[in-house]
Short mmCIF file of C-alpha atoms in Angstrom, two decimals:
data_model
loop_
_atom_site.label_atom_id
_atom_site.label_comp_id
_atom_site.label_asym_id
_atom_site.label_seq_id
_atom_site.Cartn_x
_atom_site.Cartn_y
_atom_site.Cartn_z
CA UNK A 1 -22.86 11.78 2.81
CA UNK A 2 -19.57 11.56 4.21
CA UNK A 3 -16.89 9.71 2.15
CA UNK A 4 -15.24 6.75 3.87
CA UNK A 5 -11.67 7.15 4.67
CA UNK A 6 -8.99 5.37 2.47
CA UNK A 7 -8.05 1.94 3.14
CA UNK A 8 -4.84 1.83 5.28
CA UNK A 9 -1.45 0.16 4.28
CA UNK A 10 -2.47 -2.41 7.00
CA UNK A 11 -5.59 -3.46 4.95
CA UNK A 12 -3.35 -4.46 2.12
CA UNK A 13 -0.77 -6.00 4.39
CA UNK A 14 -2.59 -9.34 4.33
CA UNK A 15 -2.71 -12.61 2.17
CA UNK A 16 -3.68 -11.66 -1.42
CA UNK A 17 -6.24 -14.23 -1.34
CA UNK A 18 -7.91 -12.22 1.69
CA UNK A 19 -7.46 -8.88 0.09
CA UNK A 20 -8.77 -9.87 -3.22
CA UNK A 21 -12.56 -10.48 -2.67
CA UNK A 22 -12.38 -7.72 0.02
CA UNK A 23 -11.63 -5.01 -2.66
CA UNK A 24 -14.93 -6.05 -4.50
CA UNK A 25 -17.25 -2.99 -4.08
CA UNK A 26 -14.44 -0.71 -3.15
CA UNK A 27 -13.88 2.40 -4.93
CA UNK A 28 -10.74 3.55 -6.82
CA UNK A 29 -10.24 6.86 -7.77
CA UNK A 30 -7.90 8.91 -10.05
CA UNK A 31 -8.60 12.74 -10.43
CA UNK A 32 -12.20 13.29 -11.18
CA UNK A 33 -12.79 9.72 -11.92
CA UNK A 34 -13.92 7.05 -9.70
CA UNK A 35 -14.56 3.09 -10.42
CA UNK A 36 -16.44 0.75 -8.17
CA UNK A 37 -14.57 -2.55 -8.35
CA UNK A 38 -16.66 -5.49 -9.59
CA UNK A 39 -13.95 -8.12 -10.54
CA UNK A 40 -10.39 -8.88 -9.57
CA UNK A 41 -7.79 -11.33 -9.94
CA UNK A 42 -5.08 -12.27 -7.28
CA UNK A 43 -1.39 -13.32 -8.40
CA UNK A 44 1.03 -14.82 -5.90
CA UNK A 45 4.79 -14.30 -5.77
CA UNK A 46 7.73 -16.70 -6.35
CA UNK A 47 5.22 -19.88 -6.26
CA UNK A 48 2.79 -18.32 -8.95
CA UNK A 49 4.29 -19.10 -12.41
CA UNK A 50 1.47 -16.77 -14.05
CA UNK A 51 2.66 -13.85 -11.84
CA UNK A 52 5.17 -11.22 -12.90
CA UNK A 53 6.90 -11.88 -9.66
CA UNK A 54 7.69 -15.42 -10.37
CA UNK A 55 11.08 -14.71 -11.46
CA UNK A 56 11.79 -12.52 -8.42
CA UNK A 57 12.22 -8.68 -8.07
CA UNK A 58 13.25 -7.88 -11.83
CA UNK A 59 13.23 -4.28 -12.76
CA UNK A 60 9.54 -4.48 -13.82
CA UNK A 61 8.37 -6.42 -10.98
CA UNK A 62 10.34 -4.93 -8.29
CA UNK A 63 7.28 -2.83 -6.92
CA UNK A 64 5.65 -6.11 -6.03
CA UNK A 65 7.89 -7.01 -3.46
CA UNK A 66 7.77 -3.59 -1.90
CA UNK A 67 5.32 -2.21 0.55
CA UNK A 68 1.84 -3.20 0.34
CA UNK A 69 -0.76 -0.74 -0.64
CA UNK A 70 1.07 0.63 -3.71
CA UNK A 71 0.03 0.50 -7.31
CA UNK A 72 1.91 -1.73 -9.67
CA UNK A 73 1.10 -0.67 -13.47
CA UNK A 74 2.04 -2.66 -16.39
CA UNK A 75 1.49 -2.60 -20.16
CA UNK A 76 -0.51 -5.24 -21.78
CA UNK A 77 -0.40 -6.01 -25.50
CA UNK A 78 1.79 -2.88 -25.91
CA UNK A 79 -1.44 -0.88 -25.79
CA UNK A 80 -3.53 -1.29 -22.15
CA UNK A 81 -2.18 0.15 -18.87
CA UNK A 82 -3.30 -2.29 -16.08
CA UNK A 83 -3.65 -1.27 -12.41
CA UNK A 84 -2.87 -3.97 -9.77
CA UNK A 85 -2.36 -3.17 -5.86
CA UNK A 86 0.51 -4.64 -4.16
CA UNK A 87 -0.50 -6.89 -1.13
CA UNK A 88 1.29 -8.78 1.49
CA UNK A 89 4.25 -8.30 3.41
CA UNK A 90 7.60 -6.50 1.91
CA UNK A 91 9.33 -9.24 -0.06
CA UNK A 92 6.17 -11.48 -0.79
CA UNK A 93 5.62 -10.13 -4.18
CA UNK A 94 1.88 -10.42 -4.69
CA UNK A 95 -0.68 -8.22 -5.94
CA UNK A 96 -4.48 -7.93 -7.12
CA UNK A 97 -5.36 -7.01 -10.74
CA UNK A 98 -8.42 -4.74 -11.02
CA UNK A 99 -10.20 -6.62 -13.63
CA UNK A 100 -13.58 -4.67 -14.02
CA UNK A 101 -15.88 -1.94 -12.64
CA UNK A 102 -18.49 0.37 -12.74
CA UNK A 103 -17.75 4.15 -13.49
CA UNK A 104 -19.60 5.98 -10.68
CA UNK A 105 -17.96 9.38 -10.85
CA UNK A 106 -16.87 11.42 -13.77
CA UNK A 107 -19.00 9.41 -16.04
CA UNK A 108 -20.42 12.21 -18.35
CA UNK A 109 -16.79 13.02 -19.38
CA UNK A 110 -15.63 9.55 -19.71
CA UNK A 111 -18.63 8.82 -21.97
CA UNK A 112 -17.87 11.69 -24.11
CA UNK A 113 -14.34 10.17 -24.71
CA UNK A 114 -16.01 6.76 -25.97
CA UNK A 115 -19.46 7.62 -26.93
CA UNK A 116 -20.03 4.41 -28.65
CA UNK A 117 -19.51 2.44 -25.38
CA UNK A 118 -22.48 1.72 -23.07
CA UNK A 119 -22.05 2.62 -19.51
CA UNK A 120 -21.58 -0.76 -18.38
CA UNK A 121 -18.68 -1.20 -20.82
CA UNK A 122 -16.48 1.85 -20.09
CA UNK A 123 -14.35 -0.03 -17.38
CA UNK A 124 -15.24 -3.53 -18.36
CA UNK A 125 -11.85 -5.53 -18.52
CA UNK A 126 -8.58 -4.38 -17.13
CA UNK A 127 -7.46 -2.46 -20.07
CA UNK A 128 -10.56 -0.28 -19.98
CA UNK A 129 -10.53 0.14 -16.50
CA UNK A 130 -7.11 1.58 -16.63
CA UNK A 131 -8.12 3.79 -19.46
CA UNK A 132 -10.93 5.50 -17.92
CA UNK A 133 -8.91 6.18 -14.84
CA UNK A 134 -6.09 7.54 -16.98
CA UNK A 135 -3.41 4.88 -15.45
CA UNK A 136 -0.03 5.26 -16.74
CA UNK A 137 3.68 3.89 -16.03
CA UNK A 138 4.40 7.01 -13.94
CA UNK A 139 1.82 5.92 -11.20
CA UNK A 140 3.78 2.59 -10.38
CA UNK A 141 4.76 2.59 -6.69
CA UNK A 142 2.36 5.29 -5.90
CA UNK A 143 0.45 4.59 -2.61
CA UNK A 144 -3.22 4.11 -2.82
CA UNK A 145 -3.94 4.76 0.75
CA UNK A 146 -4.25 8.44 0.61
CA UNK A 147 -2.34 11.72 -0.16
CA UNK A 148 -1.53 10.78 -3.55
CA UNK A 149 -3.31 10.80 -6.91
CA UNK A 150 -4.84 7.36 -6.71
CA UNK A 151 -7.08 6.41 -3.55
CA UNK A 152 -8.97 3.13 -2.80
CA UNK A 153 -11.83 3.61 -0.44
CA UNK A 154 -14.41 1.21 1.01
CA UNK A 155 -18.14 1.79 0.49
CA UNK A 156 -20.31 2.73 3.34
CA UNK A 157 -22.70 -0.05 4.36
CA UNK A 158 -26.20 0.09 2.77
CA UNK A 159 -28.34 2.85 4.47
CA UNK A 160 -25.45 4.17 6.26
CA UNK A 161 -24.27 7.64 5.05
CA UNK A 162 -22.38 8.93 8.40
CA UNK A 163 -23.26 11.65 10.76
CA UNK A 164 -21.29 14.43 8.86
CA UNK A 165 -18.69 14.79 11.48
CA UNK A 166 -16.12 12.30 10.12
CA UNK A 167 -15.24 9.44 8.02
CA UNK A 168 -18.50 7.09 7.33
CA UNK A 169 -18.29 3.68 9.10
CA UNK A 170 -17.14 1.09 6.41
CA UNK A 171 -16.36 -2.65 6.16
CA UNK A 172 -14.22 -4.43 3.84
CA UNK A 173 -15.86 -6.11 0.78
CA UNK A 174 -19.37 -5.61 -0.78
CA UNK A 175 -21.56 -6.16 2.30
CA UNK A 176 -24.83 -8.14 1.25
CA UNK A 177 -23.61 -8.95 -2.07
CA UNK A 178 -22.80 -12.33 -3.55
CA UNK A 179 -19.14 -13.02 -4.46
CA UNK A 180 -18.11 -15.93 -6.85
CA UNK A 181 -14.69 -17.22 -7.58
CA UNK A 182 -13.12 -18.96 -10.70
CA UNK A 183 -10.21 -19.54 -12.68
CA UNK A 184 -8.05 -16.72 -13.83
CA UNK A 185 -8.12 -16.10 -17.59
CA UNK A 186 -5.83 -15.14 -20.30
CA UNK A 187 -3.08 -16.96 -18.80
CA UNK A 188 -0.93 -20.33 -19.77
CA UNK A 189 0.31 -21.26 -16.20
CA UNK A 190 -1.27 -22.18 -13.20
CA UNK A 191 -4.68 -21.93 -14.83
CA UNK A 192 -6.26 -24.27 -12.22
CA UNK A 193 -6.11 -21.81 -9.37
CA UNK A 194 -9.39 -20.23 -8.65
CA UNK A 195 -8.04 -16.91 -7.88
CA UNK A 196 -10.58 -14.47 -9.93
CA UNK A 197 -13.32 -13.11 -7.72
CA UNK A 198 -16.43 -11.14 -9.05
CA UNK A 199 -19.75 -9.67 -7.86
CA UNK A 200 -22.57 -11.92 -9.11
CA UNK A 201 -25.08 -10.22 -11.33
CA UNK A 202 -22.83 -6.99 -12.23
CA UNK A 203 -23.29 -5.99 -15.76
CA UNK A 204 -19.88 -4.67 -15.90
CA UNK A 205 -18.07 -7.68 -15.37
CA UNK A 206 -15.42 -8.41 -18.13
CA UNK A 207 -15.86 -11.17 -20.83
CA UNK A 208 -13.84 -13.72 -19.05
CA UNK A 209 -13.02 -15.86 -21.88
CA UNK A 210 -9.95 -18.41 -21.71
CA UNK A 211 -7.56 -17.03 -23.90
CA UNK A 212 -3.57 -16.09 -23.99
CA UNK A 213 -3.60 -12.40 -22.48
CA UNK A 214 -0.06 -11.42 -21.64
CA UNK A 215 0.50 -10.11 -18.24
#
């Protein structure tokens, strides 16, 4: 099987509501561990009071206003490192939070670290997803487009594995899979915006209960 080429920066240089659903079914890799993305949330810039970018390019959120296709990492509850991908043109301040996924590479080592968790729960929720990938503050501003420790790739279409001579053909999003959208969770502002997207029927989806999760 030929591994698809990483998404280029141009893929992320689009409106956040276009990028977010297109990331479903894609793979994010850090070192030996790779996670297939099954749930995401979109966050806007200066017009989104639920976003870290709402108050402008503060020291914490400055990377959100930089080039698209880079990681924005933040600490939630003082415990969990959460991984976001910056989207849109420079200065817009938008990003996609990777909320949940399925570990598809490095699972044996991950499972050994957390033996009490079922396979479906290893990357279920943004905190666990960040944990299995070894996400840390040092990865903020790291490109995810290749050449660095973090890489985001599309999945090849079903039944199409490439011819062994180059990157496999691939398309954005999870071709043939049903995507639904709904309200973001764990926030207290802009709760009416249906900016959470997920693959229907995936067992790895987070327990998306409304509560005050701090971003």
